[in-house]
Amino acid sequence: MTGSNPYDLVTGRKRFVAGLALASVNLMVVLDMTIANVSVPHIAGNLGISPSQGTWVITSYAVAEAICVPLTGWLAQRFGSVRVFILSILGFGLFSVLCGLSTTLGMLVACRIGQGLSGGPLIPLTQTLLMRIFPPEKRASAMGLWAITTLVGPALGPILGGWISDNWSWHWIFFINVPVILFSAGVTYSLLRGVETPTEKLPIDRIGLGLMVLWISALQIMLDIGREHDWFADTTVLSLGLFAAVVFVVFVIWELTEEHPIVDLRVFRHRGFTINALTLSLGFGTYFAGIVVIPQWMQLSLGFTATWAGVATAFTGMAGVLVGRFAPMLITKIDGRIVLSGALVWAGAATLLRSNWTSGADFWTLALPQLIMGFGMPFFFVTATSLSLSAVPPKELASAAGLQNFLRIMAIAVSTSIVMTYWNDQARVSGSDLAGKLNPDTPGGMVGGFSIEQSRVLMAQLVDREALTVATDKVFLLAGLLMWVIAAFVWFAPKPKRPAGPMTGGH
């Protein structure tokens, strides 16, 4: 469709239904980033793997999505936004079903990679198509609907994932995508074919794409298997690390000299973009540490169900929905760096509230820091996104948005691997220290009424629970302090030259 006003072709009730379908897809893909987090203990138990291996379900999805995001612009221009959108929906649905049918970790991770590759283009394309079918005077409302689904997804994911895992089985966290897929694919095909975007044959940086896939895959495999193989003491892990480093250097050199790069690294010459994009990725990666650790600790050590672990985690998203609309208004009135730095200080303080948790903590002691954190997150996320994208000229906006999203999604995958490694290592160290102070072989080491063997079992359980609690506290102590360091890093960015109003292009 090459007409100047494609929104005239989809009007009234049809536009409402199409907008609902696009928003539903956005909600589904965002929700799938967090719905599996609280289900990791269920998945690990069912497949006979460790909880740390279970996090591969999270990292594989994020890495695949990160690889595919930079390709979205090229795919849309080459084949058309509507056509790519429909094929991506169907691919996402197919791999969702296969994830639910998985019987081994290998099959589940492979299908999650397929989900990520299919889901990568969906969120940017929902924005593109919403802007295309709504007239200028209604686009702000359309983006508001999109933003709401983006905020609700992380809140709904843990609750829904926990409830499904407790009452049905973890397989259904993937099967529930199917009705949304069928509805959205049908609506898009029947209503939006007429507003297809123009297509043209464009060159693609095949070598750059290949190099990117190689170094990202090697890095993530190294991070995932490193904690199981004593890191660089293992030849395979060391080889993967060296390979990732070498290929990354080659990738950077190639992309800086390629006429049509798959990732336009030249955008980093804008200091405002570089500082704010790094702030977004580092801050989001640190924030995501809590989303990964809290549900597992609550279930493994405190005996909460996946449902209640999900509810506690979801308070951040719930609070974010309440205050999300104020962030765009605030950053148009005062220096965005003040808002962004203040949001990170707030988030750091909320994170430090978690650093003195005990194994006897009740539900509200665990949920309150999440609620407090949520009131600051929209001011962090919206401001960092807006400041970074407002620092580049319009002609580079698409490249900047793609690179920003790539960094943020990679931060999720990398931080998940690093945090799980640190958490497990600290749990082992704390467990050894605690065990050294207990001796059930002595009369004083016996638990009243139990034999020495029974006492050993009880003490081992106690040590494991307390060791994980100490490790959890250490994770959040470091995360909170890191948030404050990132808050100071914000001030290396130049003062915004123009108001950083709410900008689309975020994934």
Coordinates of C-alpha atoms in Angstrom, one line a residue:
M1 CA 0.0 0.0 0.0
T2 CA 1.6 3.3 -1.1
G3 CA -1.2 5.7 -0.5
S4 CA -0.5 8.7 1.7
N5 CA -3.2 8.0 4.2
P6 CA -3.4 4.3 4.9
Y7 CA -5.4 5.0 8.1
D8 CA -8.3 5.9 5.9
L9 CA -8.6 2.3 4.9
V10 CA -9.2 1.0 8.4
T11 CA -11.8 3.0 10.2
G12 CA -14.4 2.7 13.0
R13 CA -14.9 -0.7 14.5
K14 CA -12.4 -2.3 12.2
R15 CA -9.6 0.0 13.5
F16 CA -10.6 -0.7 17.1
V17 CA -10.5 -4.5 16.5
A18 CA -7.1 -4.2 14.7
G19 CA -5.7 -2.0 17.5
L20 CA -6.9 -4.6 20.1
A21 CA -5.2 -7.4 18.1
L22 CA -1.9 -5.5 17.8
A23 CA -2.0 -4.6 21.5
S24 CA -2.7 -8.3 22.4
V25 CA 0.4 -9.4 20.5
N26 CA 2.5 -6.8 22.3
L27 CA 1.2 -8.0 25.7
M28 CA 1.8 -11.6 24.8
V29 CA 5.4 -11.1 23.8
V30 CA 6.3 -8.9 26.8
L31 CA 4.5 -11.3 29.1
D32 CA 6.5 -14.2 27.7
M33 CA 9.7 -12.6 28.9
T34 CA 8.6 -12.9 32.6
I35 CA 6.0 -15.7 32.7
A36 CA 8.7 -18.4 32.8
N37 CA 10.7 -16.9 35.7
V38 CA 8.5 -18.1 38.5
S39 CA 8.1 -21.5 36.7
V40 CA 11.8 -22.3 36.6
P41 CA 11.6 -24.5 39.8
H42 CA 8.6 -26.4 38.3
I43 CA 10.4 -26.8 34.9
A44 CA 13.7 -27.9 36.6
G45 CA 11.9 -30.5 38.8
N46 CA 9.9 -31.9 35.9
L47 CA 12.8 -32.2 33.5
G48 CA 15.3 -33.4 36.2
I49 CA 17.7 -30.5 35.9
S50 CA 19.1 -28.0 38.4
P51 CA 17.4 -24.6 38.9
S52 CA 20.5 -22.8 37.4
Q53 CA 20.1 -24.9 34.3
G54 CA 16.5 -24.0 34.2
T55 CA 17.4 -20.3 33.7
W56 CA 18.5 -21.3 30.2
V57 CA 14.8 -21.1 29.4
I58 CA 15.1 -17.3 30.1
T59 CA 18.5 -16.6 28.6
S60 CA 17.9 -18.5 25.3
Y61 CA 14.7 -16.5 24.6
A62 CA 16.4 -13.2 25.3
V63 CA 19.5 -13.9 23.3
A64 CA 17.5 -15.1 20.2
E65 CA 15.3 -12.0 20.5
A66 CA 18.4 -9.7 20.7
I67 CA 19.8 -11.3 17.6
C68 CA 16.6 -10.7 15.6
V69 CA 15.7 -7.2 16.7
P70 CA 18.3 -5.4 14.5
L71 CA 16.9 -7.3 11.5
T72 CA 13.3 -6.0 11.9
G73 CA 13.8 -2.8 9.8
W74 CA 15.4 -4.7 6.9
L75 CA 12.7 -7.5 7.0
A76 CA 9.9 -4.9 7.0
Q77 CA 11.4 -3.0 4.1
R78 CA 12.2 -6.1 2.1
F79 CA 9.0 -8.1 2.6
G80 CA 6.4 -5.6 4.1
S81 CA 5.5 -4.9 7.7
V82 CA 2.2 -6.8 7.6
R83 CA 3.6 -9.8 5.9
V84 CA 6.5 -10.1 8.3
F85 CA 4.2 -9.5 11.3
I86 CA 1.8 -12.3 10.3
L87 CA 4.7 -14.8 9.6
S88 CA 6.3 -13.8 12.9
I89 CA 3.0 -14.4 14.8
L90 CA 2.5 -17.8 13.3
G91 CA 6.2 -18.7 14.0
F92 CA 5.8 -17.6 17.6
G93 CA 2.6 -19.7 17.9
L94 CA 4.3 -22.8 16.5
F95 CA 7.3 -22.6 18.8
S96 CA 5.0 -21.8 21.8
V97 CA 3.2 -25.1 21.1
L98 CA 6.5 -26.9 20.7
C99 CA 7.8 -25.4 24.0
G100 CA 4.7 -26.8 25.8
L101 CA 5.3 -30.2 24.3
S102 CA 9.0 -30.3 25.2
T103 CA 10.2 -33.3 27.2
T104 CA 13.9 -32.4 27.5
L105 CA 15.9 -29.3 28.4
G106 CA 17.5 -29.4 24.9
M107 CA 14.2 -29.4 23.1
L108 CA 12.8 -26.6 25.4
V109 CA 15.8 -24.4 24.9
A110 CA 15.8 -24.9 21.1
C111 CA 12.1 -24.0 21.0
R112 CA 12.6 -21.0 23.2
I113 CA 15.2 -19.8 20.7
G114 CA 12.6 -20.2 17.9
Q115 CA 10.2 -18.2 20.0
G116 CA 12.8 -15.4 20.5
L117 CA 13.6 -15.3 16.8
S118 CA 9.9 -15.1 15.9
G119 CA 9.1 -12.6 18.7
G120 CA 12.0 -10.2 18.0
P121 CA 10.2 -8.3 15.2
L122 CA 6.7 -8.3 16.8
I123 CA 7.0 -5.5 19.3
P124 CA 8.6 -2.9 17.0
L125 CA 6.1 -3.9 14.3
T126 CA 3.1 -3.5 16.6
Q127 CA 4.3 0.1 17.0
T128 CA 4.7 0.6 13.3
L129 CA 1.3 -0.8 12.4
L130 CA -0.5 1.1 15.2
M131 CA 1.0 4.4 13.9
R132 CA 0.0 3.4 10.4
I133 CA -3.7 2.6 11.0
F134 CA -4.4 5.5 13.4
P135 CA -4.7 9.1 12.2
P136 CA -2.2 11.7 13.7
E137 CA -4.7 13.0 16.2
K138 CA -5.3 9.5 17.7
R139 CA -1.8 8.2 17.6
A140 CA -1.0 9.4 21.1
S141 CA -3.9 7.3 22.4
A142 CA -2.8 4.3 20.4
M143 CA 0.7 4.6 21.8
G144 CA -0.9 4.9 25.3
L145 CA -2.6 1.6 24.7
W146 CA 0.7 0.1 23.6
A147 CA 2.5 1.5 26.6
I148 CA -0.1 0.0 29.0
T149 CA 0.4 -3.4 27.6
T150 CA 4.1 -3.0 27.9
L151 CA 3.7 -2.1 31.6
V152 CA 1.1 -4.7 32.4
G153 CA 3.0 -7.6 30.8
P154 CA 5.8 -7.8 33.4
A155 CA 3.2 -7.5 36.2
L156 CA 0.8 -10.1 34.8
G157 CA 3.6 -12.6 33.7
P158 CA 4.7 -13.8 37.2
I159 CA 1.2 -14.0 38.5
L160 CA -0.1 -16.0 35.5
G161 CA 3.0 -18.2 35.3
G162 CA 2.8 -19.0 39.0
W163 CA -0.9 -19.8 39.0
I164 CA -0.7 -22.0 35.9
S165 CA 2.4 -23.9 37.3
D166 CA 0.6 -24.5 40.6
N167 CA -2.8 -25.4 39.3
W168 CA -2.2 -26.9 35.8
S169 CA 1.4 -27.5 34.7
W170 CA 4.2 -25.4 33.4
H171 CA 3.5 -26.6 29.8
W172 CA 0.4 -24.3 29.8
I173 CA 2.4 -21.1 30.2
F174 CA 3.2 -21.7 26.5
F175 CA -0.1 -23.1 25.3
I176 CA -2.0 -20.0 26.5
N177 CA -0.4 -18.1 23.6
V178 CA -2.3 -20.0 21.0
P179 CA -5.7 -18.3 21.3
V180 CA -4.0 -14.9 21.1
I181 CA -2.0 -16.0 18.1
L182 CA -5.1 -17.3 16.2
F183 CA -7.1 -14.1 17.0
S184 CA -4.3 -11.7 16.1
A185 CA -3.2 -13.5 12.9
G186 CA -6.8 -13.7 11.7
V187 CA -7.5 -10.0 12.3
T188 CA -4.3 -8.8 10.8
Y189 CA -4.7 -10.9 7.7
S190 CA -8.3 -9.9 7.1
L191 CA -8.1 -6.2 8.1
L192 CA -4.5 -5.0 7.5
R193 CA -3.5 -6.4 4.2
G194 CA -4.6 -3.2 2.6
V195 CA -2.2 -1.1 4.6
E196 CA 0.9 -3.1 3.8
T197 CA 4.1 -1.0 3.7
P198 CA 6.0 -0.4 0.5
T199 CA 8.8 -2.9 -0.2
E200 CA 12.2 -2.6 -1.9
K201 CA 15.2 -4.9 -2.4
L202 CA 17.8 -3.9 0.1
P203 CA 21.3 -5.3 0.6
I204 CA 21.8 -7.2 3.9
D205 CA 25.0 -7.4 5.8
R206 CA 25.3 -11.2 5.8
I207 CA 28.8 -11.2 7.1
G208 CA 27.9 -8.9 10.0
L209 CA 24.9 -10.9 10.8
G210 CA 26.9 -14.1 10.9
L211 CA 29.6 -12.6 13.1
M212 CA 26.9 -11.2 15.5
V213 CA 25.3 -14.6 15.8
L214 CA 28.6 -16.3 16.4
W215 CA 29.9 -14.0 19.2
I216 CA 26.6 -13.6 21.0
S217 CA 26.0 -17.4 20.9
A218 CA 29.5 -18.2 22.1
L219 CA 29.3 -15.6 24.9
Q220 CA 25.9 -16.9 26.1
I221 CA 26.9 -20.5 26.0
M222 CA 30.0 -19.6 28.0
L223 CA 27.9 -17.8 30.6
D224 CA 25.4 -20.6 30.9
I225 CA 27.7 -23.5 31.2
G226 CA 30.5 -21.7 33.0
R227 CA 29.0 -22.1 36.5
E228 CA 28.6 -25.8 35.9
H229 CA 32.2 -26.3 34.8
D230 CA 34.4 -24.2 37.1
W231 CA 34.6 -21.3 34.6
F232 CA 38.0 -20.7 32.9
A233 CA 39.6 -23.7 34.6
D234 CA 37.6 -25.7 32.0
T235 CA 39.1 -25.8 28.5
T236 CA 35.7 -25.6 26.7
V237 CA 34.6 -22.5 28.7
L238 CA 38.0 -20.8 28.1
S239 CA 37.8 -21.5 24.4
L240 CA 34.3 -20.1 24.1
G241 CA 35.4 -17.0 25.9
L242 CA 38.4 -16.4 23.7
F243 CA 36.3 -17.2 20.6
A244 CA 33.6 -14.7 21.6
A245 CA 36.2 -12.0 22.3
V246 CA 38.0 -12.4 19.0
V247 CA 34.8 -12.6 16.9
F248 CA 33.4 -9.5 18.7
V249 CA 36.5 -7.5 17.8
V250 CA 36.2 -8.6 14.1
F251 CA 32.4 -7.8 14.3
V252 CA 33.1 -4.2 15.5
I253 CA 35.7 -3.6 12.8
W254 CA 33.5 -5.0 10.1
E255 CA 30.4 -3.0 11.2
L256 CA 32.3 0.3 11.4
T257 CA 33.5 -0.2 7.8
E258 CA 30.4 -1.8 6.2
E259 CA 28.2 0.5 4.1
H260 CA 25.0 -1.2 5.2
P261 CA 25.8 -2.6 8.7
I262 CA 23.4 -4.9 10.4
V263 CA 24.0 -2.9 13.6
D264 CA 25.1 0.7 13.0
L265 CA 27.7 1.2 15.6
R266 CA 28.4 4.7 14.3
V267 CA 25.5 5.9 16.4
F268 CA 27.8 5.6 19.4
R269 CA 29.5 8.8 18.3
H270 CA 26.6 10.7 20.0
R271 CA 27.6 10.9 23.6
G272 CA 24.1 11.5 24.8
F273 CA 22.9 8.3 23.1
T274 CA 25.9 6.2 24.3
I275 CA 25.6 7.2 28.0
N276 CA 21.8 6.9 28.2
A277 CA 21.6 3.6 26.2
L278 CA 24.3 2.1 28.5
T279 CA 22.4 3.4 31.5
L280 CA 19.2 1.8 30.3
S281 CA 20.9 -1.6 29.6
L282 CA 22.9 -1.6 32.9
G283 CA 20.0 -0.5 35.0
F284 CA 17.5 -2.9 33.4
G285 CA 20.0 -5.8 33.7
T286 CA 20.4 -5.0 37.4
Y287 CA 16.7 -4.6 38.0
F288 CA 16.1 -8.0 36.2
A289 CA 18.3 -9.7 38.8
G290 CA 15.5 -9.4 41.3
I291 CA 12.9 -10.8 38.9
V292 CA 15.1 -13.9 38.5
V293 CA 16.2 -14.5 42.1
I294 CA 13.1 -13.6 44.1
P295 CA 10.7 -16.2 42.8
Q296 CA 13.3 -19.0 43.0
W297 CA 14.3 -18.1 46.5
M298 CA 10.7 -17.8 47.7
Q299 CA 9.9 -21.2 46.4
L300 CA 13.1 -23.1 47.2
S301 CA 13.8 -21.7 50.6
L302 CA 10.7 -20.1 52.0
G303 CA 8.1 -22.7 50.9
F304 CA 5.9 -20.2 49.0
T305 CA 3.9 -21.5 46.0
A306 CA 4.7 -20.3 42.5
T307 CA 1.5 -18.3 42.6
W308 CA 2.5 -16.3 45.6
A309 CA 6.0 -15.8 44.4
G310 CA 4.6 -14.4 41.2
V311 CA 2.3 -12.0 43.1
A312 CA 5.2 -10.7 45.1
T313 CA 7.3 -10.2 42.0
A314 CA 4.4 -8.5 40.2
F315 CA 4.0 -5.6 42.6
T316 CA 6.7 -3.8 40.7
G317 CA 4.7 -3.9 37.5
M318 CA 1.4 -3.0 39.3
A319 CA 2.9 0.1 40.8
G320 CA 4.5 1.1 37.5
V321 CA 1.1 1.0 35.8
L322 CA -0.3 3.5 38.4
V323 CA 2.4 6.1 37.8
G324 CA 3.6 5.4 34.3
R325 CA 1.6 8.2 32.7
F326 CA 3.4 10.8 34.8
A327 CA 6.9 10.1 33.5
P328 CA 6.5 11.5 30.0
M329 CA 5.0 14.7 31.5
L330 CA 7.8 15.2 34.0
I331 CA 10.7 14.9 31.6
T332 CA 9.3 17.7 29.4
K333 CA 9.4 20.1 32.3
I334 CA 12.8 19.5 34.0
D335 CA 16.3 18.2 33.0
G336 CA 15.8 14.5 32.1
R337 CA 19.1 13.6 33.8
I338 CA 17.6 14.7 37.1
V339 CA 14.6 12.4 36.6
L340 CA 16.7 9.5 35.4
S341 CA 19.3 9.8 38.2
G342 CA 16.6 10.2 40.8
A343 CA 14.8 7.1 39.5
L344 CA 18.0 5.1 39.8
V345 CA 18.6 6.3 43.4
W346 CA 15.1 5.4 44.3
A347 CA 15.4 1.9 42.7
G348 CA 18.8 1.4 44.5
A349 CA 17.2 2.3 47.8
A350 CA 14.3 -0.1 47.2
T351 CA 16.8 -2.8 46.2
L352 CA 18.8 -2.3 49.4
L353 CA 15.6 -2.9 51.4
R354 CA 15.9 -6.5 50.3
S355 CA 19.4 -6.9 51.5
N356 CA 18.3 -7.6 55.1
W357 CA 15.7 -10.2 54.4
T358 CA 15.6 -13.3 56.6
S359 CA 14.2 -16.8 56.1
G360 CA 11.4 -15.9 58.5
A361 CA 10.2 -13.0 56.4
D362 CA 6.4 -12.9 55.8
F363 CA 4.8 -12.1 52.4
W364 CA 4.4 -8.4 52.9
T365 CA 8.0 -8.0 54.0
L366 CA 8.9 -9.5 50.7
A367 CA 6.3 -7.7 48.6
L368 CA 6.8 -4.1 49.9
P369 CA 10.2 -3.4 48.3
Q370 CA 8.8 -4.6 45.0
L371 CA 5.9 -2.1 45.3
I372 CA 8.3 0.7 46.3
M373 CA 10.6 -0.2 43.4
G374 CA 7.7 -0.1 40.9
F375 CA 6.9 3.6 41.6
G376 CA 10.4 4.5 40.3
M377 CA 10.8 2.2 37.3
P378 CA 8.6 4.1 34.7
F379 CA 10.7 7.2 35.4
F380 CA 13.8 5.2 34.8
F381 CA 12.7 3.3 31.7
V382 CA 10.8 6.0 29.9
T383 CA 13.4 8.7 30.6
A384 CA 16.4 6.6 29.6
T385 CA 14.7 5.6 26.4
S386 CA 13.6 9.1 25.5
L387 CA 17.0 10.7 26.4
S388 CA 19.0 8.2 24.3
L389 CA 16.8 8.5 21.2
S390 CA 16.4 12.3 21.4
A391 CA 20.2 12.6 21.2
V392 CA 20.4 11.4 17.6
P393 CA 19.3 13.1 14.4
P394 CA 16.0 11.8 12.9
K395 CA 17.7 9.9 10.0
E396 CA 19.5 7.7 12.6
L397 CA 16.6 7.2 14.8
A398 CA 15.7 3.7 13.5
S399 CA 19.3 2.5 13.9
A400 CA 19.5 4.0 17.4
A401 CA 16.3 2.4 18.5
G402 CA 17.4 -1.0 17.2
L403 CA 20.8 -0.8 18.9
Q404 CA 19.2 0.4 22.2
N405 CA 16.8 -2.5 22.2
F406 CA 19.7 -4.9 21.3
L407 CA 21.7 -3.7 24.3
R408 CA 18.8 -3.9 26.7
I409 CA 17.8 -7.4 25.7
M410 CA 21.4 -8.6 25.8
A411 CA 21.7 -7.1 29.3
I412 CA 18.8 -9.3 30.4
A413 CA 20.5 -12.5 29.2
V414 CA 23.9 -11.6 30.5
S415 CA 22.7 -10.4 33.9
T416 CA 20.6 -13.5 34.4
S417 CA 23.7 -15.7 33.9
I418 CA 26.0 -13.6 36.1
V419 CA 23.5 -13.3 38.9
M420 CA 22.7 -17.0 39.0
T421 CA 26.4 -17.8 39.1
Y422 CA 27.0 -15.3 41.9
W423 CA 23.9 -16.5 43.8
N424 CA 24.9 -20.2 43.7
D425 CA 28.5 -19.5 44.5
Q426 CA 27.6 -17.4 47.5
A427 CA 25.1 -20.0 48.7
R428 CA 27.9 -22.6 48.6
V429 CA 30.3 -20.4 50.5
S430 CA 27.7 -19.5 53.1
G431 CA 26.6 -23.1 53.4
S432 CA 30.2 -24.2 54.2
D433 CA 30.6 -21.5 56.8
L434 CA 27.4 -22.4 58.5
A435 CA 28.0 -26.1 58.4
G436 CA 31.4 -25.6 60.0
K437 CA 29.7 -24.1 63.0
L438 CA 27.4 -27.1 63.5
N439 CA 28.4 -30.5 64.6
P440 CA 25.4 -33.0 65.0
D441 CA 27.8 -35.7 66.2
T442 CA 28.1 -34.1 69.6
P443 CA 25.2 -34.3 72.1
G444 CA 24.7 -30.5 71.8
G445 CA 24.4 -31.0 68.0
M446 CA 21.4 -33.3 68.3
V447 CA 17.9 -31.9 67.8
G448 CA 15.6 -32.9 70.7
G449 CA 14.0 -36.2 70.2
F450 CA 15.9 -37.1 66.9
S451 CA 18.8 -39.4 66.3
I452 CA 22.2 -38.1 65.0
E453 CA 21.3 -39.1 61.4
Q454 CA 17.9 -37.3 61.6
S455 CA 19.6 -34.3 63.2
R456 CA 22.0 -34.2 60.3
V457 CA 19.2 -34.2 57.7
L458 CA 17.4 -31.4 59.6
M459 CA 20.6 -29.3 60.0
A460 CA 21.4 -29.8 56.3
Q461 CA 18.0 -28.5 55.3
L462 CA 18.4 -25.6 57.7
V463 CA 21.9 -24.8 56.4
D464 CA 20.7 -24.8 52.7
R465 CA 17.8 -22.5 53.6
E466 CA 19.9 -20.0 55.5
A467 CA 22.8 -20.2 52.9
L468 CA 20.4 -19.2 50.1
T469 CA 19.0 -16.4 52.2
V470 CA 22.5 -15.0 52.9
A471 CA 23.3 -15.3 49.2
T472 CA 20.1 -13.5 48.3
D473 CA 20.9 -10.6 50.6
K474 CA 24.4 -10.3 49.1
V475 CA 22.9 -10.2 45.6
F476 CA 20.6 -7.3 46.5
L477 CA 23.3 -5.5 48.4
L478 CA 25.5 -5.4 45.3
A479 CA 22.6 -4.7 43.0
G480 CA 21.5 -1.7 45.1
L481 CA 25.0 -0.2 45.3
L482 CA 25.3 -0.7 41.5
M483 CA 22.1 1.2 40.9
W484 CA 23.6 4.2 42.8
V485 CA 26.8 3.9 40.7
I486 CA 24.7 4.0 37.5
A487 CA 22.8 7.0 38.9
A488 CA 26.1 8.9 39.0
F489 CA 27.1 7.6 35.5
V490 CA 24.0 9.4 34.1
W491 CA 25.7 12.8 34.6
F492 CA 28.4 12.0 32.0
A493 CA 25.7 12.6 29.4
P494 CA 25.3 16.1 28.0
K495 CA 22.3 18.2 28.9
P496 CA 19.4 17.4 26.5
K497 CA 19.2 20.0 23.8
R498 CA 15.5 19.7 23.5
P499 CA 12.7 18.1 25.6
A500 CA 12.9 14.4 25.5
G501 CA 9.3 13.7 25.0
P502 CA 7.9 10.1 24.9
M503 CA 9.4 8.4 21.9
T504 CA 8.5 5.2 20.3
G505 CA 10.9 2.7 19.1
G506 CA 11.5 1.0 22.4
H507 CA 11.2 -2.7 22.6

